[in-house]
Short mmCIF file of C-alpha atoms and ligand atoms in Angstrom, two decimals:
data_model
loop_
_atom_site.label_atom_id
_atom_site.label_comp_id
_atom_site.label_asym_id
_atom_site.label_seq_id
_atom_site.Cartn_x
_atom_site.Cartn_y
_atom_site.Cartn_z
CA UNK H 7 8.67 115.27 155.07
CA UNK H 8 11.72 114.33 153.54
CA UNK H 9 12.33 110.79 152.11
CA UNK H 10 13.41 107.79 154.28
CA UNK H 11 16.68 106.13 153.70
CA UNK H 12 15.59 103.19 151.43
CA UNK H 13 16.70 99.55 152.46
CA UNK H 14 18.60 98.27 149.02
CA UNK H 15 19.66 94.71 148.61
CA UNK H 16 22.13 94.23 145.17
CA UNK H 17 23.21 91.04 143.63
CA UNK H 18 25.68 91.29 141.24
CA UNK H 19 28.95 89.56 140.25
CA UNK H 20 31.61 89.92 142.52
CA UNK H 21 34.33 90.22 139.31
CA UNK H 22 36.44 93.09 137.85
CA UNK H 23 33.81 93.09 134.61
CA UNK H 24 32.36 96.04 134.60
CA UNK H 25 28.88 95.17 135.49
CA UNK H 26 30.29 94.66 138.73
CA UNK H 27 32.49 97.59 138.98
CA UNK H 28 29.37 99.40 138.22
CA UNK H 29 27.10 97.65 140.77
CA UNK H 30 29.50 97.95 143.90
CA UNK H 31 30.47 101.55 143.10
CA UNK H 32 27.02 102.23 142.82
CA UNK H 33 26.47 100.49 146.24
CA UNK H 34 28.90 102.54 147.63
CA UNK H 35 27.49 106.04 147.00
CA UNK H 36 24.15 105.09 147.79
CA UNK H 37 25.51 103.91 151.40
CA UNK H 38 27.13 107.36 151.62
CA UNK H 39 23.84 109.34 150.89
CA UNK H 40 22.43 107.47 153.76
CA UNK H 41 20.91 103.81 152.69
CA UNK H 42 21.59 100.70 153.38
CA UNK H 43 22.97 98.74 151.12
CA UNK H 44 23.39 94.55 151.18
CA UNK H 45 25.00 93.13 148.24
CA UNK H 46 24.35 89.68 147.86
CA UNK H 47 26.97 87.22 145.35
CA UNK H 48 29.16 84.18 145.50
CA UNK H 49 32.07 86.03 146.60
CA UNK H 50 33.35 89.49 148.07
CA UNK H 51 33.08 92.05 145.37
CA UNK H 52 36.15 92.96 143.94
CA UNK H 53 35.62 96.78 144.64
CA UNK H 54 34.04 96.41 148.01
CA UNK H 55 34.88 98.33 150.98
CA UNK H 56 33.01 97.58 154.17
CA UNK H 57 31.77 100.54 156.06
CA UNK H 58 28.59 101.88 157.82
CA UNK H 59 25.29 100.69 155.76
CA UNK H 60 27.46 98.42 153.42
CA UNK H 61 26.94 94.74 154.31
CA UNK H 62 27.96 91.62 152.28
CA UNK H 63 25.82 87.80 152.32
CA UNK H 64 27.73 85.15 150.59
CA UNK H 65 25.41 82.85 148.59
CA UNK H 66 26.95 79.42 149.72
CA UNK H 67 25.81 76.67 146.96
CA UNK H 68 26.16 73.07 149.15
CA UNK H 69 27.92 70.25 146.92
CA UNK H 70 25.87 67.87 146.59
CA UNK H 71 26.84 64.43 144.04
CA UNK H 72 23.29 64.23 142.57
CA UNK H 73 23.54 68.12 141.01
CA UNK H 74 26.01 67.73 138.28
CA UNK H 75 26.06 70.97 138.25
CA UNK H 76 25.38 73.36 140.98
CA UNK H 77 21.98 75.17 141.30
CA UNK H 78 23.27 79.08 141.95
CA UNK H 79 20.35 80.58 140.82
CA UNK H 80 18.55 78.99 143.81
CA UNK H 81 21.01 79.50 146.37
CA UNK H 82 21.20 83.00 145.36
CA UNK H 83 17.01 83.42 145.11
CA UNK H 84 17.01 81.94 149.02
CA UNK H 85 19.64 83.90 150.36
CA UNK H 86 17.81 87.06 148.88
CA UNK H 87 14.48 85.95 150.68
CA UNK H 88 16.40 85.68 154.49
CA UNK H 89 18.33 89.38 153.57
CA UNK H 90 14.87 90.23 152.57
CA UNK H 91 13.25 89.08 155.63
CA UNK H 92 15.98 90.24 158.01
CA UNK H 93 16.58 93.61 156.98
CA UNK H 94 13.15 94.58 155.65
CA UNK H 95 14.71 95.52 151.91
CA UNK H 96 12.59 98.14 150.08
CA UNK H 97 14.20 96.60 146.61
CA UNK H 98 16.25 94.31 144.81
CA UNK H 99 18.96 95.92 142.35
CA UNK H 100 19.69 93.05 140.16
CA UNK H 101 22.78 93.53 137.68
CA UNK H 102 23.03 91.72 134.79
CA UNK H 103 19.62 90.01 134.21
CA UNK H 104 20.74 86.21 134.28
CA UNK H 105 20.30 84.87 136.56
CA UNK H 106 20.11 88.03 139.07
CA UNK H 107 16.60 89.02 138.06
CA UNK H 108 15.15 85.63 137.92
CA UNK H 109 16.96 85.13 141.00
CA UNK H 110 15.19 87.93 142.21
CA UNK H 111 11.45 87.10 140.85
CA UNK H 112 11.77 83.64 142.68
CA UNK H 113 12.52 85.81 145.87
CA UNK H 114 9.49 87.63 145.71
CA UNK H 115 7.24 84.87 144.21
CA UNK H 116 8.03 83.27 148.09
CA UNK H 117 8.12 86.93 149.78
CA UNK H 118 4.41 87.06 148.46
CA UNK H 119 2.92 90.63 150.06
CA UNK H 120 6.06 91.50 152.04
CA UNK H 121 8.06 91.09 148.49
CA UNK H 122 10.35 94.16 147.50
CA UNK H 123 10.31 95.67 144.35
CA UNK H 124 12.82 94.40 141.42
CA UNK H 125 15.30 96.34 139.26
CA UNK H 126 17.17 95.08 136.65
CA UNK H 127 20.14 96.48 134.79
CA UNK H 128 21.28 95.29 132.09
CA UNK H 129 24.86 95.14 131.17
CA UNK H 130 24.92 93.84 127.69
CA UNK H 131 26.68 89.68 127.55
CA UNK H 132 23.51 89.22 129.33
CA UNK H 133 21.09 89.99 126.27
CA UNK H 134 23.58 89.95 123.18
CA UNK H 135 25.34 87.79 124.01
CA UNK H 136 23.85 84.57 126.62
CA UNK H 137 20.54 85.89 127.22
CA UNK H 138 19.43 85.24 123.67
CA UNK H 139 20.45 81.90 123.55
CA UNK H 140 17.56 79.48 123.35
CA UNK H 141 18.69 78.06 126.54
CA UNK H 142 17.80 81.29 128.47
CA UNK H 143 15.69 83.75 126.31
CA UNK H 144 12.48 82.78 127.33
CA UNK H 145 13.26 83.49 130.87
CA UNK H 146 15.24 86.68 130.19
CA UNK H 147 12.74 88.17 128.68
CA UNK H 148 10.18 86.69 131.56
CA UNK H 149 12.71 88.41 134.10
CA UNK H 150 12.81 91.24 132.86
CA UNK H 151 8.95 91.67 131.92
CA UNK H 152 8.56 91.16 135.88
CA UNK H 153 10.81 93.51 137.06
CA UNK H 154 9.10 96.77 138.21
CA UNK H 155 11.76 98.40 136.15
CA UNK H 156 14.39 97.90 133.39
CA UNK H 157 17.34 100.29 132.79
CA UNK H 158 20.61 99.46 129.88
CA UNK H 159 23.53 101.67 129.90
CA UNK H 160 23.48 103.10 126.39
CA UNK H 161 20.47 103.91 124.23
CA UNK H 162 21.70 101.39 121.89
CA UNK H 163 21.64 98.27 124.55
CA UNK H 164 17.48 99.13 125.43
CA UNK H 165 16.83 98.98 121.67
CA UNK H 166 19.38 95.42 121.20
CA UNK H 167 17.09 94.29 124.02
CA UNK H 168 13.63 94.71 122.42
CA UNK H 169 14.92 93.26 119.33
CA UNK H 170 16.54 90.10 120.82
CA UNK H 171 14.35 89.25 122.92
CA UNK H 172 11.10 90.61 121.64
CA UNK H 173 10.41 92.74 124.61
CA UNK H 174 6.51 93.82 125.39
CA UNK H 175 6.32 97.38 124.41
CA UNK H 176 4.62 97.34 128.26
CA UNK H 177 8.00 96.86 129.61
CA UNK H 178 10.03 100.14 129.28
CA UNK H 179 13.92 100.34 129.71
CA UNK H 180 15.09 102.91 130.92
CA UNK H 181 18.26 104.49 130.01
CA UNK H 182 21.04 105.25 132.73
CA UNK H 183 24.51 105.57 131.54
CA UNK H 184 27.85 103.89 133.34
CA UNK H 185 29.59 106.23 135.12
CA UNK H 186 33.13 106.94 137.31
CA UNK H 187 34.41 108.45 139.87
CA UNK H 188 35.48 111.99 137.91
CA UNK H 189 37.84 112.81 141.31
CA UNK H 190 39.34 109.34 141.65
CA UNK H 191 40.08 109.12 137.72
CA UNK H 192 41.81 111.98 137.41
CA UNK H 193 44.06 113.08 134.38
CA UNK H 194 48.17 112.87 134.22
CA UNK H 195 48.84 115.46 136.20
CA UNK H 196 50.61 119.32 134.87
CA UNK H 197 53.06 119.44 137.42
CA UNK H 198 56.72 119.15 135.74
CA UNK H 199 57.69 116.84 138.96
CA UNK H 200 54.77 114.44 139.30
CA UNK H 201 54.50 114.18 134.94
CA UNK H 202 58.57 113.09 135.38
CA UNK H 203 57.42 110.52 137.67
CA UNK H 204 54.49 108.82 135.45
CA UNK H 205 56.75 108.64 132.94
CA UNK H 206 59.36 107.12 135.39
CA UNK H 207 56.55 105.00 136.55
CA UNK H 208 56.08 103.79 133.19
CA UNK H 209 60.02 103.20 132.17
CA UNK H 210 60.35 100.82 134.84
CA UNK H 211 57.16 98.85 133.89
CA UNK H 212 60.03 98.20 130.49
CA UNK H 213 62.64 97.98 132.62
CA UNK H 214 63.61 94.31 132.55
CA UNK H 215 65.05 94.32 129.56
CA UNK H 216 67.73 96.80 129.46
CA UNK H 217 68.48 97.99 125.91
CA UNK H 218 64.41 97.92 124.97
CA UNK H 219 64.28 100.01 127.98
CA UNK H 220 66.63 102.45 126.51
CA UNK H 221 65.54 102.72 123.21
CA UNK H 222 61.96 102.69 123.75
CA UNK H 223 62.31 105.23 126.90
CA UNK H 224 59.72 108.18 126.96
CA UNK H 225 58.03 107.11 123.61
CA UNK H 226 54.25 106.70 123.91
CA UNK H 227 52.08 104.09 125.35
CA UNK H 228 48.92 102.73 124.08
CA UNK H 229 46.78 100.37 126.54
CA UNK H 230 44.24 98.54 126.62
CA UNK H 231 42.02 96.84 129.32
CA UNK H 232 39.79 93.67 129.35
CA UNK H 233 38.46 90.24 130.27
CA UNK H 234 40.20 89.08 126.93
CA UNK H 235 37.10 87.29 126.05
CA UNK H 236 36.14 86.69 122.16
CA UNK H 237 34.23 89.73 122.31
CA UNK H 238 36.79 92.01 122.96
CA UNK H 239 39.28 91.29 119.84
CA UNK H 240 42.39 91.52 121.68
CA UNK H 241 44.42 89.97 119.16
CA UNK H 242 43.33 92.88 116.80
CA UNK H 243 45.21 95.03 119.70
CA UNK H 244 48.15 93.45 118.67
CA UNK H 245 48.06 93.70 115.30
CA UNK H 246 46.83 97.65 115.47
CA UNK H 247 50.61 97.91 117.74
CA UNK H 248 52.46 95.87 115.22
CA UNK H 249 51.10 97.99 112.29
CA UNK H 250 51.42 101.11 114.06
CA UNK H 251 55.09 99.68 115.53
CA UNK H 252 56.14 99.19 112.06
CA UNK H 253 55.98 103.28 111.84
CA UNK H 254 57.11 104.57 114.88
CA UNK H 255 58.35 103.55 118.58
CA UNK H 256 55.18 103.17 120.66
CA UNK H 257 54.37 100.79 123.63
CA UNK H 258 51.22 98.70 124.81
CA UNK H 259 50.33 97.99 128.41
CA UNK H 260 47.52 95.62 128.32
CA UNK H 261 45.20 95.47 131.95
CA UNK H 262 43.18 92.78 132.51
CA UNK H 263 43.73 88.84 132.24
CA UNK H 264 41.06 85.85 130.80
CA UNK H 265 41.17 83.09 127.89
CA UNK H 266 42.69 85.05 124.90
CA UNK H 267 45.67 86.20 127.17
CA UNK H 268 48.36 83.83 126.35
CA UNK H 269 47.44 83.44 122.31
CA UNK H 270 48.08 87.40 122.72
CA UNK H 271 51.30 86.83 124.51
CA UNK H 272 52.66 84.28 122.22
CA UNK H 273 51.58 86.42 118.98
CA UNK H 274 53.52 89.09 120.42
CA UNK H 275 56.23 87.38 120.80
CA UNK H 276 56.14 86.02 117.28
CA UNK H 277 56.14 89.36 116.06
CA UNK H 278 59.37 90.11 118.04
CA UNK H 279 57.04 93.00 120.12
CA UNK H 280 57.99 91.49 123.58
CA UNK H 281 60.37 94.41 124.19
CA UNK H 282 57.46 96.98 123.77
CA UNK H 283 54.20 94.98 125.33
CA UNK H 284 53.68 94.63 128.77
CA UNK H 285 50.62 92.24 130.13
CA UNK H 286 49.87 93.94 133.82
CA UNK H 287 47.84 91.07 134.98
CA UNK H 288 44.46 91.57 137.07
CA UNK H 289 44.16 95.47 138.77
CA UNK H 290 41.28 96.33 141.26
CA UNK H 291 41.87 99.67 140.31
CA UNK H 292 42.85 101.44 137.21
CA UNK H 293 43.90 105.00 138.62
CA UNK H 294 47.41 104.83 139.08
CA UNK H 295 48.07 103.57 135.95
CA UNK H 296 45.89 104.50 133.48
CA UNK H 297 46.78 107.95 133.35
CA UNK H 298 50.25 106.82 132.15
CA UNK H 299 48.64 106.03 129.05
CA UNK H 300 48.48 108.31 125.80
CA UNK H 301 45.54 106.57 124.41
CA UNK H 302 42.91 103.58 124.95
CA UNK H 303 42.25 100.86 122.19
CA UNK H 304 39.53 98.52 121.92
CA UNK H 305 38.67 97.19 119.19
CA UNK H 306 35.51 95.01 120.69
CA UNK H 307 33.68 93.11 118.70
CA UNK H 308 30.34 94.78 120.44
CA UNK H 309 30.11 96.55 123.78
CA UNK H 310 26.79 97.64 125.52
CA UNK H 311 28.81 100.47 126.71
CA UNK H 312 32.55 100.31 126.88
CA UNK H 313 33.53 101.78 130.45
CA UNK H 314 36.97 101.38 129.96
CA UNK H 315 36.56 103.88 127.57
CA UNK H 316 34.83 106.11 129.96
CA UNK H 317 37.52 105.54 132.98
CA UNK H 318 40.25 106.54 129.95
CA UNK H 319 37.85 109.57 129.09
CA UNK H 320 38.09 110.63 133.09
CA UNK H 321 42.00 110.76 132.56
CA UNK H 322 41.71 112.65 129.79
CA UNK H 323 42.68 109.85 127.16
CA UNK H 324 40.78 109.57 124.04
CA UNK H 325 40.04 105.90 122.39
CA UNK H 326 40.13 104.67 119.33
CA UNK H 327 37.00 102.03 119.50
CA UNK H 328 35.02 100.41 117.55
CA UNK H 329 32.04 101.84 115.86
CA UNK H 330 29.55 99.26 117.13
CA UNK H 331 27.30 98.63 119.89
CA UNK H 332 26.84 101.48 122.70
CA UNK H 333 30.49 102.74 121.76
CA UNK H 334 29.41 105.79 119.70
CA UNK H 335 27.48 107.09 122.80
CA UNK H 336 30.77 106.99 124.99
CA UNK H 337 33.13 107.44 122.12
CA UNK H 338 32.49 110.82 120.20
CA UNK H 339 33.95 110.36 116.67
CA UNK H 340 36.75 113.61 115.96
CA UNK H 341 35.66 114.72 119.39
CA UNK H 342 36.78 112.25 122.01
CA UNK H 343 38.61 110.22 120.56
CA UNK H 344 37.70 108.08 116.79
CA UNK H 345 35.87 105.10 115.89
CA UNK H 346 36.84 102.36 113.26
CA UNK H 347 34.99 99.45 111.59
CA UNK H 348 34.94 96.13 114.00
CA UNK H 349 38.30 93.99 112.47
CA UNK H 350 39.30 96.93 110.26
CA UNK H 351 42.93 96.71 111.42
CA UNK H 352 44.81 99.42 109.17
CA UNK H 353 41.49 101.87 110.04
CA UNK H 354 42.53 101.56 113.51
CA UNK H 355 46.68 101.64 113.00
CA UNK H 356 45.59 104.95 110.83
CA UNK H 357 43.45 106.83 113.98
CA UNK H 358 46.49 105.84 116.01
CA UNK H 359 48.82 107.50 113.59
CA UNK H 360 46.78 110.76 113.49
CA UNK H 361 46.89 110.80 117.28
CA UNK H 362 50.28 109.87 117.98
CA UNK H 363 51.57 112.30 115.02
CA UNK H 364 49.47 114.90 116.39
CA UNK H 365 49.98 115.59 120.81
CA UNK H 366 48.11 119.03 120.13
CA UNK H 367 45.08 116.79 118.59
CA UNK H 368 45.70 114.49 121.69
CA UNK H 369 45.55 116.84 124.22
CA UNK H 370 42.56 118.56 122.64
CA UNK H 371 40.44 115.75 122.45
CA UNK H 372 41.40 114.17 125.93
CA UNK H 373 40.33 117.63 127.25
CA UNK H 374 37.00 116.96 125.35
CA UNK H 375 37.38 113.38 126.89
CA UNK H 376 37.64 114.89 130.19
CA UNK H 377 34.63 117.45 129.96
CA UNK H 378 32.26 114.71 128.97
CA UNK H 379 32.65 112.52 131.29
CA UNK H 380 32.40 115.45 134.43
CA UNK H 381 28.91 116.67 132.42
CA UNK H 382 27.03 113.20 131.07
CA UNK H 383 28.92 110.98 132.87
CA UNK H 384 29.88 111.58 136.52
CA UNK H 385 29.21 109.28 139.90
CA UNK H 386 26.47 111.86 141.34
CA UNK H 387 24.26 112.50 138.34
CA UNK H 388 23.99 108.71 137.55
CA UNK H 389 23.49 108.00 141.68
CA UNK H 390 20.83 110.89 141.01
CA UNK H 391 18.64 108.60 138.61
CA UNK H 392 19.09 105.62 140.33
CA UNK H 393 17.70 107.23 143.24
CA UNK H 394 14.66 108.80 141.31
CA UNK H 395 14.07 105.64 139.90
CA UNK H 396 13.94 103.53 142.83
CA UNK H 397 11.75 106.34 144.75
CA UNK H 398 9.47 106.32 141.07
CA UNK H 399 9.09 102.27 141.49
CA UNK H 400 8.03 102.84 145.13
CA UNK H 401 5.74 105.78 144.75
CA UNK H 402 3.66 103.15 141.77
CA UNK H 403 1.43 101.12 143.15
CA UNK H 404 2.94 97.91 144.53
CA UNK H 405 3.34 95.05 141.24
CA UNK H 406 2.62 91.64 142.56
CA UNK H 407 4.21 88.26 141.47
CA UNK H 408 1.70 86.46 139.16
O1 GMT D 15 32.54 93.19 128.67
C1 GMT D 15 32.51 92.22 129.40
O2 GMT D 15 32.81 91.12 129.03
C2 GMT D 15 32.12 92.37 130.83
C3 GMT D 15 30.70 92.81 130.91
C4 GMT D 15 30.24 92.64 132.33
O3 GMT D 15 29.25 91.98 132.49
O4 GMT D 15 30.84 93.11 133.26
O5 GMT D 15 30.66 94.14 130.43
C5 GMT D 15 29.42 94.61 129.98
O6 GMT D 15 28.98 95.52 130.98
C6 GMT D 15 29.77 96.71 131.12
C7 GMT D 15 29.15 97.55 132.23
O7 GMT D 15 27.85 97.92 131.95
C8 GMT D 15 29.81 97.47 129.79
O8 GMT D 15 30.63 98.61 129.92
C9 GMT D 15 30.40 96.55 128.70
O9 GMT D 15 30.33 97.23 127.47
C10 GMT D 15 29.57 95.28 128.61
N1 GMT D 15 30.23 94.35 127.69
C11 GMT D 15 29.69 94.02 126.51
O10 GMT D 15 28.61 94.43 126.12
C12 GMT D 15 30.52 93.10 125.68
#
């Protein structure tokens, strides 16, 4: 008999960070293989396309003078029960545990017998970072030891997890990888006509100023692409470019916006770099532009996983990363790209050097970029274990909510 279309509710955050990227593309291809899929946040997710089996509920939290501060978590565990309830979900898909899966416990603690199962995922801030806080660890780790099952991105994020939050060897994570879209990430193309139009593209991102234009025309770009929170060291990006500026012309198109932004602006500027630094702003998507790139920096303090990394890797770009965190599983060292020590600003400016000096190495190891991302980690073998994972949970006998 073959297997039902499954009934999948996901709540996630509806922002560019990549635990949402990963949770609405994710969404997406299930809805394509037939599900139906209800993601359930505070706003539209930014990757969101509606279509057949791909609904959105808005979790609406009511002001209200006595709540100094607004109770999502409970909006967000009532609006799960009535999508529940409505369209008979077979499972929640909670990403990033706080406060998705305890969201999603609450939910089923009032579904009772008709309850679906719960998933977490973790995405990393949500165990290294808040989740460990004494504010939230105790329910973290309750979360997660209710959810039927627990899956991190890299093997290093499942082991982080264990040891934060002293995990019950009972509870097993399983690890699925990020992934992308291999077809829509696609590398610079080899066609003499389109590459002369990249590299046009990229000129007139310089083109306001009219003599940096000139000179710096055609040389290569660096990027790199965040939330410029704390944890991603973007002012280390700017000291990697001015070391590595120093030596050579280069350029740096930073994606992305958030609270380090402007203290990276202004330090550019104090280095006299404005010429060569562009700051792009917010993009939904990263395909047009990333491929202009020659290479990917980030220099995070930590990363569970690193998927800008991994979009750079689909176009063929290799990074120079930090060695920390889930990085060394995306990042192969000499292979894909190289990693440095967190804050080691001269290691970095040197891996740069090597790759810049070097467009055989470059081309050699963004080919190696490319191939491991279409083998370990492409959109339809990560959809794969999802799927086997959700039809796994279902097949156990049904947990119920103590
Ligand atoms: O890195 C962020 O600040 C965003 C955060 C998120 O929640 O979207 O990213 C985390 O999840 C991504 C998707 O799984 C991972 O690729 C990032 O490495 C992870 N960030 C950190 O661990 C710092």
């Amino acid at each position: 008999m073959p297997e039902r279309p499954l009934h999948i509710g996901i709540s996630c955050f509806p922002t560019i960070g990549g635990s949402g990227i990963i949770a609405t593309e994710l969404g997406l291809a299930l809805a394509e293989r037939g599900h139906s899929v209800y993601f359930v946040s505070y706003d539209t997710p930014r990757r969101f396309v509606p279509g057949e089996r791909v609904h959105f509920y808005n979790v609406v939290v009511p002001d209200y003078p006595v709540f100094q501060r607004a109770p999502y978590a409970l909006a967000l565990a009532s609006k799960l029960v009535q999508v529940a309830t409505w369209h008979g979900l077979d499972l929640i898909h909670a990403h990033y545990a706080l406060p998705h899966a305890t969201s999603a416990f609450l939910a089923r603690a009032v579904l009772g017998d008709a309850a679906p199962q719960v998933i977490t995922t973790l995405h990393g801030t949500d165990v290294t970072l808040i989740g460990r806080e004494d504010s939230y660890r105790a329910i973290t780790r309750f979360s997660l030891e209710q959810s039927a099952a627990v899956t991190a991105p890299s093997a290093w994020l499942a082991g982080a997890t264990r040891k934060e939050l002293g995990l019950a060897e009972s509870t097993p994570i399983d690890v699925i990888a990020n992934f992308v879209d291999t077809e829509r990430l696609q590398p610079r193309p080899t066609d003499p006509v389109q590459q002369a139009a990249h590299a046009a593209h990229v000129d007139g991102l310089f083109a306001d100023d009219r003599c940096a234009a000139e000179r710096f025309a055609g040389t290569p770009v660096l990027t790199h692409i965040s939330n410029f929170r704390p944890v991603k060291r973007t002012l280390d990006v700017v000291h990697i470019f001015a070391s590595v500026a120093a030596r050579r012309p280069v350029r740096l198109l930073f994606i992305g916006d958030g609270p380090d932004r402007s203290r990276c602006e202004a330090r550019v500027r104090e280095l006299g770099l404005a010429a060569q630094v562009r700051f792009i702003g917010l993009l939904d998507h990263v395909a047009e532009l990333l491929p202009c790139a020659d290479l990917l920096l980030m220099p995070s303090e930590t990363e569970s996983f690193g998927l800008a990394a991994l979009e750079a890797a689909s176009c063929a770009i290799p990074a120079v990363a930090s060695d920390a965190g889930g990085l060394p599983e995306v990042v192969e060292h000499g292979v894909t790209g190289f990693l440095a020590p967190v804050g080691d600003i001269e290691a970095f400016a040197s891996h740069v050097m090597t790759l810049l000096n070097d467009p055989d190495l470059r081309r050699t190891m963004g080919r190696a970029a490319r191939k491991m991302v279409c083998e370990r980690f492409n959109l339809d073998r990560a959809v794969d274990r999802y799927e086997a994972l959700y039809r796994r949970v279902l097949a156990a006998p049904p947990t119920t909510c103590p």
